[in-house]
Amino acid sequence: GDSVTQMEGPVTLSEEAFLTINCTYTATGYPSLFWYVQYPGEGLQLLLKATKADDKGSNKGFEATYRKETTSFHLEKGSVQVSDSAVYFCALSAAGRRALTFGSGTRLQVQP
Amino acid sequence: KAGVTQTPRYLIKTRGQQVTLSCSPISGHRSVSWYQQTPGQGLQFLFEYFSETQRNKGNFPGRFSGRQFSNSRSEMNVSTLELGDSALYLCASSLKITGSSVTEAFFGQGTRLTVV
């Protein structure tokens, strides 16, 4: 079945450091890929998405590129802020299905 | 535009009881999905409703059920509660566009269920 694998957390960075959170997936066909963010006590917010190979999703300084050849969708940000501290989830929706399959989440802690 | 509203936010129930959770989607959204979030299992898909019909179902026992009303509001019911049902239950709504499977899902803040 479909699955998403994320790097284990927590990831602890200093403010203005470069961020990478790795995400790889297994799915048949051509899934759509997403990054969601969850702040403490909140639901999930869509951060960015990509729907086909080589698409780059971007939002609020975060970027991720859909790499079909490596089945990856790594999240990057050039300079993190304390306010970016949250849990980040990589997810996919298989072609023809609306249900999301999530990775286990990666907690990011940014220290001032 | 109001977001996805889930009620109640917090709930404490006893083993063996049943519980009903409610979700009001964003106005105009006709697809509602439910997810269970636990520290051990992470986020898992429960089911999706569209036009009052269940369209997809995850791998959960029959104790978990749901329904959708004509105004797209949805309820989720869990019967014969077990300790392991303690979780954050998240509802997501989205526009369902014919011929497309890629639409953004907007999540509510969730209902935190504790079974004691």
PDB file of C-alpha atoms in Angstrom:
ATOM      1  CA  GLY A   1       0.000   0.000   0.000  1.00  0.00           C
ATOM      2  CA  ASP A   2       0.884   3.657  -0.053  1.00  0.00           C
ATOM      3  CA  SER A   3       3.316   4.908   2.557  1.00  0.00           C
ATOM      4  CA  VAL A   4       5.303   7.996   3.505  1.00  0.00           C
ATOM      5  CA  THR A   5       8.582   7.963   5.413  1.00  0.00           C
ATOM      6  CA  GLN A   6       9.923  11.042   7.160  1.00  0.00           C
ATOM      7  CA  MET A   7      13.124  11.645   9.034  1.00  0.00           C
ATOM      8  CA  GLU A   8      12.880  11.192  12.785  1.00  0.00           C
ATOM      9  CA  GLY A   9      12.806  14.237  14.976  1.00  0.00           C
ATOM     10  CA  PRO A  10      13.126  16.365  16.831  1.00  0.00           C
ATOM     11  CA  VAL A  11      15.193  18.605  14.637  1.00  0.00           C
ATOM     12  CA  THR A  12      16.746  21.403  16.658  1.00  0.00           C
ATOM     13  CA  LEU A  13      18.152  24.416  14.848  1.00  0.00           C
ATOM     14  CA  SER A  14      19.296  27.886  15.687  1.00  0.00           C
ATOM     15  CA  GLU A  15      17.426  30.823  14.223  1.00  0.00           C
ATOM     16  CA  GLU A  16      18.463  31.602  10.623  1.00  0.00           C
ATOM     17  CA  ALA A  17      19.820  28.100  10.055  1.00  0.00           C
ATOM     18  CA  PHE A  18      19.024  26.097   6.911  1.00  0.00           C
ATOM     19  CA  LEU A  19      16.319  23.467   7.241  1.00  0.00           C
ATOM     20  CA  THR A  20      15.872  20.176   5.422  1.00  0.00           C
ATOM     21  CA  ILE A  21      13.291  17.575   6.403  1.00  0.00           C
ATOM     22  CA  ASN A  22      13.504  14.455   4.296  1.00  0.00           C
ATOM     23  CA  CYS A  23      10.430  12.726   2.938  1.00  0.00           C
ATOM     24  CA  THR A  24      10.190   9.692   0.669  1.00  0.00           C
ATOM     25  CA  TYR A  25       7.095   7.903  -0.485  1.00  0.00           C
ATOM     26  CA  THR A  26       5.821   4.654  -1.950  1.00  0.00           C
ATOM     27  CA  ALA A  27       2.746   4.760  -4.130  1.00  0.00           C
ATOM     28  CA  THR A  28       1.432   3.385  -7.372  1.00  0.00           C
ATOM     29  CA  GLY A  29       0.851   5.794 -10.192  1.00  0.00           C
ATOM     30  CA  TYR A  30       1.364   9.504  -9.750  1.00  0.00           C
ATOM     31  CA  PRO A  31       0.286  10.727  -6.317  1.00  0.00           C
ATOM     32  CA  SER A  32      -0.045  14.326  -5.249  1.00  0.00           C
ATOM     33  CA  LEU A  33       2.329  15.345  -2.486  1.00  0.00           C
ATOM     34  CA  PHE A  34       1.808  17.729   0.417  1.00  0.00           C
ATOM     35  CA  TRP A  35       3.488  19.222   3.436  1.00  0.00           C
ATOM     36  CA  TYR A  36       1.279  20.078   6.387  1.00  0.00           C
ATOM     37  CA  VAL A  37       2.279  21.894   9.572  1.00  0.00           C
ATOM     38  CA  GLN A  38       0.747  21.483  13.012  1.00  0.00           C
ATOM     39  CA  TYR A  39       1.283  24.085  15.715  1.00  0.00           C
ATOM     40  CA  PRO A  40       0.716  23.129  19.370  1.00  0.00           C
ATOM     41  CA  GLY A  41      -2.947  22.592  20.135  1.00  0.00           C
ATOM     42  CA  GLU A  42      -3.993  23.170  16.549  1.00  0.00           C
ATOM     43  CA  GLY A  43      -5.145  21.183  13.566  1.00  0.00           C
ATOM     44  CA  LEU A  44      -3.159  20.802  10.374  1.00  0.00           C
ATOM     45  CA  GLN A  45      -2.458  23.590   7.933  1.00  0.00           C
ATOM     46  CA  LEU A  46      -1.435  22.989   4.364  1.00  0.00           C
ATOM     47  CA  LEU A  47       2.038  24.425   3.843  1.00  0.00           C
ATOM     48  CA  LEU A  48       2.619  23.525   0.207  1.00  0.00           C
ATOM     49  CA  LYS A  49       1.763  20.964  -2.428  1.00  0.00           C
ATOM     50  CA  ALA A  50       2.927  19.524  -5.761  1.00  0.00           C
ATOM     51  CA  THR A  51       0.840  17.519  -8.153  1.00  0.00           C
ATOM     52  CA  LYS A  52       3.278  16.201 -10.754  1.00  0.00           C
ATOM     53  CA  ALA A  53       6.910  15.331 -11.253  1.00  0.00           C
ATOM     54  CA  ASP A  54       9.357  18.265 -11.058  1.00  0.00           C
ATOM     55  CA  ASP A  55       6.694  20.582  -9.632  1.00  0.00           C
ATOM     56  CA  LYS A  56       8.029  22.846  -6.899  1.00  0.00           C
ATOM     57  CA  GLY A  57       5.664  23.846  -4.140  1.00  0.00           C
ATOM     58  CA  SER A  58       6.522  26.931  -2.136  1.00  0.00           C
ATOM     59  CA  ASN A  59       5.000  29.007   0.634  1.00  0.00           C
ATOM     60  CA  LYS A  60       6.290  31.274   3.444  1.00  0.00           C
ATOM     61  CA  GLY A  61       9.899  30.596   2.450  1.00  0.00           C
ATOM     62  CA  PHE A  62       9.456  26.817   2.465  1.00  0.00           C
ATOM     63  CA  GLU A  63      10.014  24.809  -0.714  1.00  0.00           C
ATOM     64  CA  ALA A  64       9.752  21.196  -1.815  1.00  0.00           C
ATOM     65  CA  THR A  65      10.269  19.615  -5.229  1.00  0.00           C
ATOM     66  CA  TYR A  66       8.432  16.512  -6.422  1.00  0.00           C
ATOM     67  CA  ARG A  67      11.180  14.090  -7.480  1.00  0.00           C
ATOM     68  CA  LYS A  68       9.681  11.107  -9.237  1.00  0.00           C
ATOM     69  CA  GLU A  69      13.035   9.407  -9.872  1.00  0.00           C
ATOM     70  CA  THR A  70      13.925   9.340  -6.173  1.00  0.00           C
ATOM     71  CA  THR A  71      10.303   9.255  -4.901  1.00  0.00           C
ATOM     72  CA  SER A  72      11.097  12.156  -2.625  1.00  0.00           C
ATOM     73  CA  PHE A  73       9.569  15.468  -1.544  1.00  0.00           C
ATOM     74  CA  HIS A  74      12.080  17.026   0.842  1.00  0.00           C
ATOM     75  CA  LEU A  75      11.097  20.215   2.666  1.00  0.00           C
ATOM     76  CA  GLU A  76      13.621  23.070   2.757  1.00  0.00           C
ATOM     77  CA  LYS A  77      13.846  26.571   4.129  1.00  0.00           C
ATOM     78  CA  GLY A  78      16.822  28.828   3.838  1.00  0.00           C
ATOM     79  CA  SER A  79      16.500  30.630   7.159  1.00  0.00           C
ATOM     80  CA  VAL A  80      14.239  29.335   9.923  1.00  0.00           C
ATOM     81  CA  GLN A  81      12.617  31.479  12.595  1.00  0.00           C
ATOM     82  CA  VAL A  82      11.493  30.656  16.114  1.00  0.00           C
ATOM     83  CA  SER A  83       7.914  30.912  14.862  1.00  0.00           C
ATOM     84  CA  ASP A  84       8.565  27.944  12.539  1.00  0.00           C
ATOM     85  CA  SER A  85       8.714  25.616  15.547  1.00  0.00           C
ATOM     86  CA  ALA A  86       5.999  23.038  14.924  1.00  0.00           C
ATOM     87  CA  VAL A  87       5.454  19.490  13.705  1.00  0.00           C
ATOM     88  CA  TYR A  88       5.719  18.984   9.955  1.00  0.00           C
ATOM     89  CA  PHE A  89       3.920  16.183   8.139  1.00  0.00           C
ATOM     90  CA  CYS A  90       4.592  14.919   4.650  1.00  0.00           C
ATOM     91  CA  ALA A  91       1.546  13.379   2.980  1.00  0.00           C
ATOM     92  CA  LEU A  92       0.327  11.964  -0.293  1.00  0.00           C
ATOM     93  CA  SER A  93      -2.978  11.363  -1.964  1.00  0.00           C
ATOM     94  CA  ALA A  94      -2.966   8.592  -4.508  1.00  0.00           C
ATOM     95  CA  ALA A  95      -4.351   9.238  -7.943  1.00  0.00           C
ATOM     96  CA  GLY A  96      -8.116   8.986  -7.894  1.00  0.00           C
ATOM     97  CA  ARG A  97      -8.359   9.024  -4.087  1.00  0.00           C
ATOM     98  CA  ARG A  98      -8.958  11.892  -1.712  1.00  0.00           C
ATOM     99  CA  ALA A  99      -7.684  10.206   1.443  1.00  0.00           C
ATOM    100  CA  LEU A 100      -4.319  11.428   2.673  1.00  0.00           C
ATOM    101  CA  THR A 101      -1.554   9.087   3.772  1.00  0.00           C
ATOM    102  CA  PHE A 102       0.699  10.830   6.276  1.00  0.00           C
ATOM    103  CA  GLY A 103       4.242  10.355   7.429  1.00  0.00           C
ATOM    104  CA  SER A 104       4.954  10.140  11.149  1.00  0.00           C
ATOM    105  CA  GLY A 105       5.736  13.824  11.472  1.00  0.00           C
ATOM    106  CA  THR A 106       8.953  15.673  12.293  1.00  0.00           C
ATOM    107  CA  ARG A 107       9.108  18.060  15.217  1.00  0.00           C
ATOM    108  CA  LEU A 108      11.147  21.184  14.523  1.00  0.00           C
ATOM    109  CA  GLN A 109      12.472  23.263  17.385  1.00  0.00           C
ATOM    110  CA  VAL A 110      14.094  26.576  16.520  1.00  0.00           C
ATOM    111  CA  GLN A 111      16.120  28.241  19.244  1.00  0.00           C
ATOM    112  CA  PRO A 112      16.749  31.996  19.339  1.00  0.00           C
TER     113      PRO A 112
ATOM    114  CA  LYS B   1     -14.865  32.783   5.545  1.00  0.00           C
ATOM    115  CA  ALA B   2     -15.254  30.570   8.589  1.00  0.00           C
ATOM    116  CA  GLY B   3     -12.962  27.561   8.822  1.00  0.00           C
ATOM    117  CA  VAL B   4     -13.750  23.974   9.680  1.00  0.00           C
ATOM    118  CA  THR B   5     -15.454  23.804  13.057  1.00  0.00           C
ATOM    119  CA  GLN B   6     -15.267  20.759  15.267  1.00  0.00           C
ATOM    120  CA  THR B   7     -17.226  20.295  18.467  1.00  0.00           C
ATOM    121  CA  PRO B   8     -16.595  19.640  21.202  1.00  0.00           C
ATOM    122  CA  ARG B   9     -12.899  20.465  21.544  1.00  0.00           C
ATOM    123  CA  TYR B  10     -12.387  18.161  24.500  1.00  0.00           C
ATOM    124  CA  LEU B  11     -14.250  15.110  25.695  1.00  0.00           C
ATOM    125  CA  ILE B  12     -13.763  12.586  28.474  1.00  0.00           C
ATOM    126  CA  LYS B  13     -15.640   9.316  28.280  1.00  0.00           C
ATOM    127  CA  THR B  14     -15.626   6.005  30.131  1.00  0.00           C
ATOM    128  CA  ARG B  15     -14.786   2.675  28.551  1.00  0.00           C
ATOM    129  CA  GLY B  16     -17.838   1.046  27.036  1.00  0.00           C
ATOM    130  CA  GLN B  17     -19.650   4.309  26.377  1.00  0.00           C
ATOM    131  CA  GLN B  18     -20.273   5.759  22.964  1.00  0.00           C
ATOM    132  CA  VAL B  19     -19.411   9.203  21.647  1.00  0.00           C
ATOM    133  CA  THR B  20     -20.474  11.465  18.790  1.00  0.00           C
ATOM    134  CA  LEU B  21     -18.211  14.134  17.346  1.00  0.00           C
ATOM    135  CA  SER B  22     -19.370  16.884  15.042  1.00  0.00           C
ATOM    136  CA  CYS B  23     -17.756  18.667  12.111  1.00  0.00           C
ATOM    137  CA  SER B  24     -19.027  21.673  10.170  1.00  0.00           C
ATOM    138  CA  PRO B  25     -17.108  22.113   6.921  1.00  0.00           C
ATOM    139  CA  ILE B  26     -16.233  25.344   5.201  1.00  0.00           C
ATOM    140  CA  SER B  27     -19.226  26.788   3.411  1.00  0.00           C
ATOM    141  CA  GLY B  28     -19.446  25.311  -0.073  1.00  0.00           C
ATOM    142  CA  HIS B  29     -17.257  22.323   0.718  1.00  0.00           C
ATOM    143  CA  ARG B  30     -19.065  19.071   0.183  1.00  0.00           C
ATOM    144  CA  SER B  31     -16.368  16.530   1.025  1.00  0.00           C
ATOM    145  CA  VAL B  32     -15.602  15.761   4.661  1.00  0.00           C
ATOM    146  CA  SER B  33     -12.901  13.374   5.842  1.00  0.00           C
ATOM    147  CA  TRP B  34     -12.047  12.163   9.325  1.00  0.00           C
ATOM    148  CA  TYR B  35      -8.635  11.256  10.714  1.00  0.00           C
ATOM    149  CA  GLN B  36      -7.422   9.834  13.993  1.00  0.00           C
ATOM    150  CA  GLN B  37      -4.143  11.123  15.436  1.00  0.00           C
ATOM    151  CA  THR B  38      -2.327   9.222  18.185  1.00  0.00           C
ATOM    152  CA  PRO B  39       1.290   9.319  19.369  1.00  0.00           C
ATOM    153  CA  GLY B  40       1.745   5.647  18.478  1.00  0.00           C
ATOM    154  CA  GLN B  41      -0.006   5.362  15.133  1.00  0.00           C
ATOM    155  CA  GLY B  42       0.256   8.927  13.883  1.00  0.00           C
ATOM    156  CA  LEU B  43      -2.404  10.249  11.530  1.00  0.00           C
ATOM    157  CA  GLN B  44      -4.709   7.633  10.099  1.00  0.00           C
ATOM    158  CA  PHE B  45      -7.601   8.052   7.669  1.00  0.00           C
ATOM    159  CA  LEU B  46     -10.966   6.967   9.005  1.00  0.00           C
ATOM    160  CA  PHE B  47     -13.463   7.759   6.248  1.00  0.00           C
ATOM    161  CA  GLU B  48     -14.648  10.320   3.718  1.00  0.00           C
ATOM    162  CA  TYR B  49     -18.160  11.509   2.989  1.00  0.00           C
ATOM    163  CA  PHE B  50     -19.492  13.335  -0.024  1.00  0.00           C
ATOM    164  CA  SER B  51     -23.132  14.036  -0.803  1.00  0.00           C
ATOM    165  CA  GLU B  52     -24.210  12.124   2.298  1.00  0.00           C
ATOM    166  CA  THR B  53     -22.477   8.956   1.084  1.00  0.00           C
ATOM    167  CA  GLN B  54     -19.362   7.318   2.424  1.00  0.00           C
ATOM    168  CA  ARG B  55     -16.850   7.312  -0.446  1.00  0.00           C
ATOM    169  CA  ASN B  56     -13.730   5.876   1.162  1.00  0.00           C
ATOM    170  CA  LYS B  57     -13.015   4.023   4.350  1.00  0.00           C
ATOM    171  CA  GLY B  58      -9.815   3.363   6.245  1.00  0.00           C
ATOM    172  CA  ASN B  59      -8.836   0.291   8.191  1.00  0.00           C
ATOM    173  CA  PHE B  60     -10.832   0.780  11.387  1.00  0.00           C
ATOM    174  CA  PRO B  61     -13.285  -1.536  13.118  1.00  0.00           C
ATOM    175  CA  GLY B  62     -17.026  -1.201  12.654  1.00  0.00           C
ATOM    176  CA  ARG B  63     -17.288   0.591  16.004  1.00  0.00           C
ATOM    177  CA  PHE B  64     -16.239   3.686  14.090  1.00  0.00           C
ATOM    178  CA  SER B  65     -18.985   5.082  11.918  1.00  0.00           C
ATOM    179  CA  GLY B  66     -20.025   8.357  10.442  1.00  0.00           C
ATOM    180  CA  ARG B  67     -22.642  10.164   8.497  1.00  0.00           C
ATOM    181  CA  GLN B  68     -23.120  13.345   6.552  1.00  0.00           C
ATOM    182  CA  PHE B  69     -26.171  15.541   6.417  1.00  0.00           C
ATOM    183  CA  SER B  70     -27.661  17.421   3.497  1.00  0.00           C
ATOM    184  CA  ASN B  71     -25.925  20.628   4.630  1.00  0.00           C
ATOM    185  CA  SER B  72     -22.557  18.759   4.464  1.00  0.00           C
ATOM    186  CA  ARG B  73     -22.117  18.738   8.230  1.00  0.00           C
ATOM    187  CA  SER B  74     -20.730  15.431   9.405  1.00  0.00           C
ATOM    188  CA  GLU B  75     -20.768  13.402  12.570  1.00  0.00           C
ATOM    189  CA  MET B  76     -18.524  10.602  13.660  1.00  0.00           C
ATOM    190  CA  ASN B  77     -19.607   8.001  16.179  1.00  0.00           C
ATOM    191  CA  VAL B  78     -17.515   5.576  18.176  1.00  0.00           C
ATOM    192  CA  SER B  79     -19.365   2.888  20.085  1.00  0.00           C
ATOM    193  CA  THR B  80     -18.130   0.699  22.937  1.00  0.00           C
ATOM    194  CA  LEU B  81     -15.168   2.931  23.619  1.00  0.00           C
ATOM    195  CA  GLU B  82     -11.798   1.404  24.404  1.00  0.00           C
ATOM    196  CA  LEU B  83      -8.822   3.008  26.097  1.00  0.00           C
ATOM    197  CA  GLY B  84      -6.981   2.879  22.773  1.00  0.00           C
ATOM    198  CA  ASP B  85      -9.561   5.161  21.194  1.00  0.00           C
ATOM    199  CA  SER B  86      -8.074   8.079  23.106  1.00  0.00           C
ATOM    200  CA  ALA B  87      -6.843  10.377  20.361  1.00  0.00           C
ATOM    201  CA  LEU B  88      -7.190  13.665  18.574  1.00  0.00           C
ATOM    202  CA  TYR B  89      -9.885  13.312  15.935  1.00  0.00           C
ATOM    203  CA  LEU B  90      -9.455  15.663  13.016  1.00  0.00           C
ATOM    204  CA  CYS B  91     -11.981  16.592  10.400  1.00  0.00           C
ATOM    205  CA  ALA B  92     -11.007  17.981   7.015  1.00  0.00           C
ATOM    206  CA  SER B  93     -13.191  19.538   4.361  1.00  0.00           C
ATOM    207  CA  SER B  94     -12.488  20.127   0.711  1.00  0.00           C
ATOM    208  CA  LEU B  95     -14.137  21.108  -2.515  1.00  0.00           C
ATOM    209  CA  LYS B  96     -14.760  18.051  -4.605  1.00  0.00           C
ATOM    210  CA  ILE B  97     -14.208  18.973  -8.219  1.00  0.00           C
ATOM    211  CA  THR B  98     -15.463  16.510 -10.810  1.00  0.00           C
ATOM    212  CA  GLY B  99     -12.596  14.763 -12.543  1.00  0.00           C
ATOM    213  CA  SER B 100      -9.979  16.006 -10.128  1.00  0.00           C
ATOM    214  CA  SER B 101      -8.560  14.321  -7.091  1.00  0.00           C
ATOM    215  CA  VAL B 102      -6.284  17.164  -6.089  1.00  0.00           C
ATOM    216  CA  THR B 103      -7.903  19.749  -3.900  1.00  0.00           C
ATOM    217  CA  GLU B 104      -6.676  21.257  -0.701  1.00  0.00           C
ATOM    218  CA  ALA B 105      -7.983  19.752   2.521  1.00  0.00           C
ATOM    219  CA  PHE B 106      -8.695  22.244   5.312  1.00  0.00           C
ATOM    220  CA  PHE B 107      -8.481  20.817   8.792  1.00  0.00           C
ATOM    221  CA  GLY B 108     -10.335  21.741  11.932  1.00  0.00           C
ATOM    222  CA  GLN B 109      -8.663  22.061  15.319  1.00  0.00           C
ATOM    223  CA  GLY B 110      -9.794  18.610  16.294  1.00  0.00           C
ATOM    224  CA  THR B 111     -11.624  16.980  19.163  1.00  0.00           C
ATOM    225  CA  ARG B 112      -9.404  15.572  21.892  1.00  0.00           C
ATOM    226  CA  LEU B 113     -11.098  12.389  23.182  1.00  0.00           C
ATOM    227  CA  THR B 114      -9.862  10.804  26.378  1.00  0.00           C
ATOM    228  CA  VAL B 115     -11.238   7.408  27.356  1.00  0.00           C
ATOM    229  CA  VAL B 116     -10.818   6.477  31.022  1.00  0.00           C
TER     230      VAL B 116
END
